[in-house]
PDB file of C-alpha atoms in Angstrom:
ATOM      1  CA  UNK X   1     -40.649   9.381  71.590  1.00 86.00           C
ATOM      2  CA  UNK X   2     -41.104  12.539  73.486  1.00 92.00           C
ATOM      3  CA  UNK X   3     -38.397  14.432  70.870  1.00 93.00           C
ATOM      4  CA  UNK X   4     -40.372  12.571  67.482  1.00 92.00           C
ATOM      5  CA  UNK X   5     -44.134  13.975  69.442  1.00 91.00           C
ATOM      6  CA  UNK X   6     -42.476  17.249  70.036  1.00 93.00           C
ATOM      7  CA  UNK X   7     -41.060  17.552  65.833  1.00 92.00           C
ATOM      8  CA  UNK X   8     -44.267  16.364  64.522  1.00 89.00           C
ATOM      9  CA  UNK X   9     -46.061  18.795  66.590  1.00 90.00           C
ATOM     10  CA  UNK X  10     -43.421  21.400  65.184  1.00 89.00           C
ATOM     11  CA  UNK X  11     -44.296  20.940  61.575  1.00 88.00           C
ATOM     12  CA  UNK X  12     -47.772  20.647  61.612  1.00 86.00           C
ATOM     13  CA  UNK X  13     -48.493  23.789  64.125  1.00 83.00           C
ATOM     14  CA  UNK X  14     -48.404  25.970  61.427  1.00 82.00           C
ATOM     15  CA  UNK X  15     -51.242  24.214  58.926  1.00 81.00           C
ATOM     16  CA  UNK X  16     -53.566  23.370  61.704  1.00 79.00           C
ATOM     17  CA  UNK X  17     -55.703  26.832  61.766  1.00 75.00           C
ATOM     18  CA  UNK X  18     -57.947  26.210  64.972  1.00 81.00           C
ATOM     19  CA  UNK X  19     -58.180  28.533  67.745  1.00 85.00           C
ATOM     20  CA  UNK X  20     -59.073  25.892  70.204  1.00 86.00           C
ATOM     21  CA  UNK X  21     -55.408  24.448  69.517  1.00 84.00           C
ATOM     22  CA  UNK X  22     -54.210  27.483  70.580  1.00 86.00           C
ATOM     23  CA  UNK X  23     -55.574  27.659  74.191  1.00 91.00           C
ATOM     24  CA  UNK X  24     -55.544  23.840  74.652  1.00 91.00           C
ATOM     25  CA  UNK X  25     -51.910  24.414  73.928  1.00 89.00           C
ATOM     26  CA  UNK X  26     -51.391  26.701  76.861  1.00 90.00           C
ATOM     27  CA  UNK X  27     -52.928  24.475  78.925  1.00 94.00           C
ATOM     28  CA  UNK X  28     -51.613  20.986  77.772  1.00 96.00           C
ATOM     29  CA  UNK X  29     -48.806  21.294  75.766  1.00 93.00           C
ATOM     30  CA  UNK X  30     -48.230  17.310  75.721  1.00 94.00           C
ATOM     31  CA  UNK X  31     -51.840  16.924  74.923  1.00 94.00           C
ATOM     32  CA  UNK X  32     -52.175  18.601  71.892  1.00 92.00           C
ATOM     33  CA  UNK X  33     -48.512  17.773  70.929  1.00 93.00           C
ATOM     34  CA  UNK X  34     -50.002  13.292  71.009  1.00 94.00           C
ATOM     35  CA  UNK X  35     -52.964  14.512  69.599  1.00 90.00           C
ATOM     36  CA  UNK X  36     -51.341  15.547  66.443  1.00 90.00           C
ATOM     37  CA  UNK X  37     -48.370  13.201  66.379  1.00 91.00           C
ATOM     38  CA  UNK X  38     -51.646  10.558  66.284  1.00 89.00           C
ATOM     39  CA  UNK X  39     -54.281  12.269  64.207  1.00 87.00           C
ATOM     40  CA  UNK X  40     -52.257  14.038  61.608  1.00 85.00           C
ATOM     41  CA  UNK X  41     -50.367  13.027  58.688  1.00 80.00           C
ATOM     42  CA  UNK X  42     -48.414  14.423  55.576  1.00 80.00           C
ATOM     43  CA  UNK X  43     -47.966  12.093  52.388  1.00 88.00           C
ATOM     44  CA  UNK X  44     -47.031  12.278  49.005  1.00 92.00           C
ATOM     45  CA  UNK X  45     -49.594  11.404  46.309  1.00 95.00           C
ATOM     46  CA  UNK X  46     -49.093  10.729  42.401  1.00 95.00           C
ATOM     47  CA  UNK X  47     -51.782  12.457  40.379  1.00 96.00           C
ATOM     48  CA  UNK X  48     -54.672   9.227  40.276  1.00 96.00           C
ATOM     49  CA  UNK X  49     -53.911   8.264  43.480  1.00 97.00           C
ATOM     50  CA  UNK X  50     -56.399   7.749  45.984  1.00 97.00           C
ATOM     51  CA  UNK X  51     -55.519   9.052  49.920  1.00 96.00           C
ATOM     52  CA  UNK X  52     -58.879   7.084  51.104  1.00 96.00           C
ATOM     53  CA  UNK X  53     -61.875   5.471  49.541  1.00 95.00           C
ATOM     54  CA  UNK X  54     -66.062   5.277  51.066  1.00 93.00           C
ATOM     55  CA  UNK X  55     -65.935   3.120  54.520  1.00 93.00           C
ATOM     56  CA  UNK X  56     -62.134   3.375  55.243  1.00 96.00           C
ATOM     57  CA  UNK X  57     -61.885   4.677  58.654  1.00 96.00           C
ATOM     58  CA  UNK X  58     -60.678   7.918  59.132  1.00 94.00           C
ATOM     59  CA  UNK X  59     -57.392   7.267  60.610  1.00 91.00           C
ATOM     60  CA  UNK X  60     -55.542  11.088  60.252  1.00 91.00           C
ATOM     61  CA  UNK X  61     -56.350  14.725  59.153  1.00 89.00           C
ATOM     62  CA  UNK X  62     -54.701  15.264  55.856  1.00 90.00           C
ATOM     63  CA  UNK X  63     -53.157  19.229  54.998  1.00 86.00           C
ATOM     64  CA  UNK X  64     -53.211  19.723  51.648  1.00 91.00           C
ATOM     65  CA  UNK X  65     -49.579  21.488  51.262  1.00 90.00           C
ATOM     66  CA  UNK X  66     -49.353  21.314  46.954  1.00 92.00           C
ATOM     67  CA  UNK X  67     -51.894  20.486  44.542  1.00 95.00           C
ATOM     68  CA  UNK X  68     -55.370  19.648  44.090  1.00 96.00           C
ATOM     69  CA  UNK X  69     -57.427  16.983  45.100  1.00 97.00           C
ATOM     70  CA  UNK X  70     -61.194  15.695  44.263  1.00 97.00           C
ATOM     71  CA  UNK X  71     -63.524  14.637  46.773  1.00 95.00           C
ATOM     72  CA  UNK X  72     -65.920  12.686  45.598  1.00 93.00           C
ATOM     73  CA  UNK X  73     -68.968  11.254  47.376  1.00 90.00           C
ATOM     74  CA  UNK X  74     -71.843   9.081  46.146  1.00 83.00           C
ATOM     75  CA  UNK X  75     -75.332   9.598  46.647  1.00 78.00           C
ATOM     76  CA  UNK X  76     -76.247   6.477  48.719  1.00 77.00           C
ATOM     77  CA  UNK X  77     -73.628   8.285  51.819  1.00 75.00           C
ATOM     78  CA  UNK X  78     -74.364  12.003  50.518  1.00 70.00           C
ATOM     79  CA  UNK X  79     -76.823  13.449  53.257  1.00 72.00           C
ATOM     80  CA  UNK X  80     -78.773  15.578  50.299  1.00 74.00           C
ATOM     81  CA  UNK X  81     -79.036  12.138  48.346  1.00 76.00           C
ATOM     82  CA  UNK X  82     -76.914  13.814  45.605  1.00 82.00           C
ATOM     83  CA  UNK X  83     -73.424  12.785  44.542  1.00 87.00           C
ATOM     84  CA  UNK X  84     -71.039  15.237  45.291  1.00 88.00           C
ATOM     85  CA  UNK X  85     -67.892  16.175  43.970  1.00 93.00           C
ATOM     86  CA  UNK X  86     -65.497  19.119  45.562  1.00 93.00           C
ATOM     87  CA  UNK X  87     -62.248  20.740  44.451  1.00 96.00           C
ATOM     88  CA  UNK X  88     -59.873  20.375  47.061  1.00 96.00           C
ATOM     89  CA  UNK X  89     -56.599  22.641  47.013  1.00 95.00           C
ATOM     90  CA  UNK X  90     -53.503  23.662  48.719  1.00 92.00           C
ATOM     91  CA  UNK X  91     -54.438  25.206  51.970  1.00 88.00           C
ATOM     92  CA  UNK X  92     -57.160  22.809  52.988  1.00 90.00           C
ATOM     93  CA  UNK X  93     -57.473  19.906  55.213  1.00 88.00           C
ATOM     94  CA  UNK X  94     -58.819  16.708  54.535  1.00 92.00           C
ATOM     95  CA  UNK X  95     -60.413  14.352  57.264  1.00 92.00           C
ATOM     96  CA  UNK X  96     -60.582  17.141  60.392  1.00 88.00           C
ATOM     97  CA  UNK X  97     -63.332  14.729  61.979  1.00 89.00           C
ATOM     98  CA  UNK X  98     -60.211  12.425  62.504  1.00 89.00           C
ATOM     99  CA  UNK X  99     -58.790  14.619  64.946  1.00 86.00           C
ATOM    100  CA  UNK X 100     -61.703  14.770  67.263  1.00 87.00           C
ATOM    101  CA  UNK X 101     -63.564  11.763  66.723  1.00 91.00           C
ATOM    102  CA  UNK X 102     -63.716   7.947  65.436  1.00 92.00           C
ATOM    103  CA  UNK X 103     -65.208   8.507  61.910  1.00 89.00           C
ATOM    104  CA  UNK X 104     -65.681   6.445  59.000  1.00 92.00           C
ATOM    105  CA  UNK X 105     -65.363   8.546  55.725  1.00 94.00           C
ATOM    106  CA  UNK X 106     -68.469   9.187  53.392  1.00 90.00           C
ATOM    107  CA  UNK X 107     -66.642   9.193  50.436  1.00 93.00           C
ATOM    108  CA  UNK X 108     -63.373   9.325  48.534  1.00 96.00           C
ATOM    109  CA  UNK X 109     -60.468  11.450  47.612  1.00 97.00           C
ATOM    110  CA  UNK X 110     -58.066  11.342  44.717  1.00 97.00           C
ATOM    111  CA  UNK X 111     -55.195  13.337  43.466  1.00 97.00           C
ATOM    112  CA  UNK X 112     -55.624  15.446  40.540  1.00 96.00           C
ATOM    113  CA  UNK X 113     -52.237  16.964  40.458  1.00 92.00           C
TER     114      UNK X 113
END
């Protein structure tokens, strides 16, 4: 377990792009290597599918390594009362409350390509 916590750890580091990482890190190294091992997650998506749909509960932070996703959120959860709907590409992370929090997602997100 300690060598899987250790790889995961390995190939997220480099996506994950917060500071606080960073000096937890020096601090905790085991920490912050079980936080990510059990908060983030890398999957491959078809375009049309869906990585999570309104209520699910947020379960992992999703980096966005290749192609472009839609978020989509309906006005009843929107907190402007306005359906929303975001462009979501390479570079990005979906779901960063799941690292920090229990959180129930507000809306959905589908592959585009």
């Amino acid at each position: 377990e300690k060598m899987q916590r250790q790889l995961h750890h390995e190939m997220c580091k480099k996506h994950l792009r917060y500071q606080i990482l960073v000096w937890w890190e020096a601090l905790d190294i085991i920490a912050v290597q079980t936080l990510v091992q059990n908060s983030v997650n890398f999957l491959v998506l078809q375009q049309d599918d869906t990585l999570f749909h309104v209520n699910d509960d947020a379960r992992y932070t999703y980096v966005v390594l290749r192609g472009d996703f839609k978020y989509f959120q309906e006005r009843q959860t929107a907190r402007g009362k306005k359906s929303i709907t975001l462009n979501v590409d390479a570079g990005n992370q979906i779901s960063e409350a799941a690292m920090w929090c229990h959180w129930v997602h507000t809306g959905s997100v589908e592959a585009v390509s």
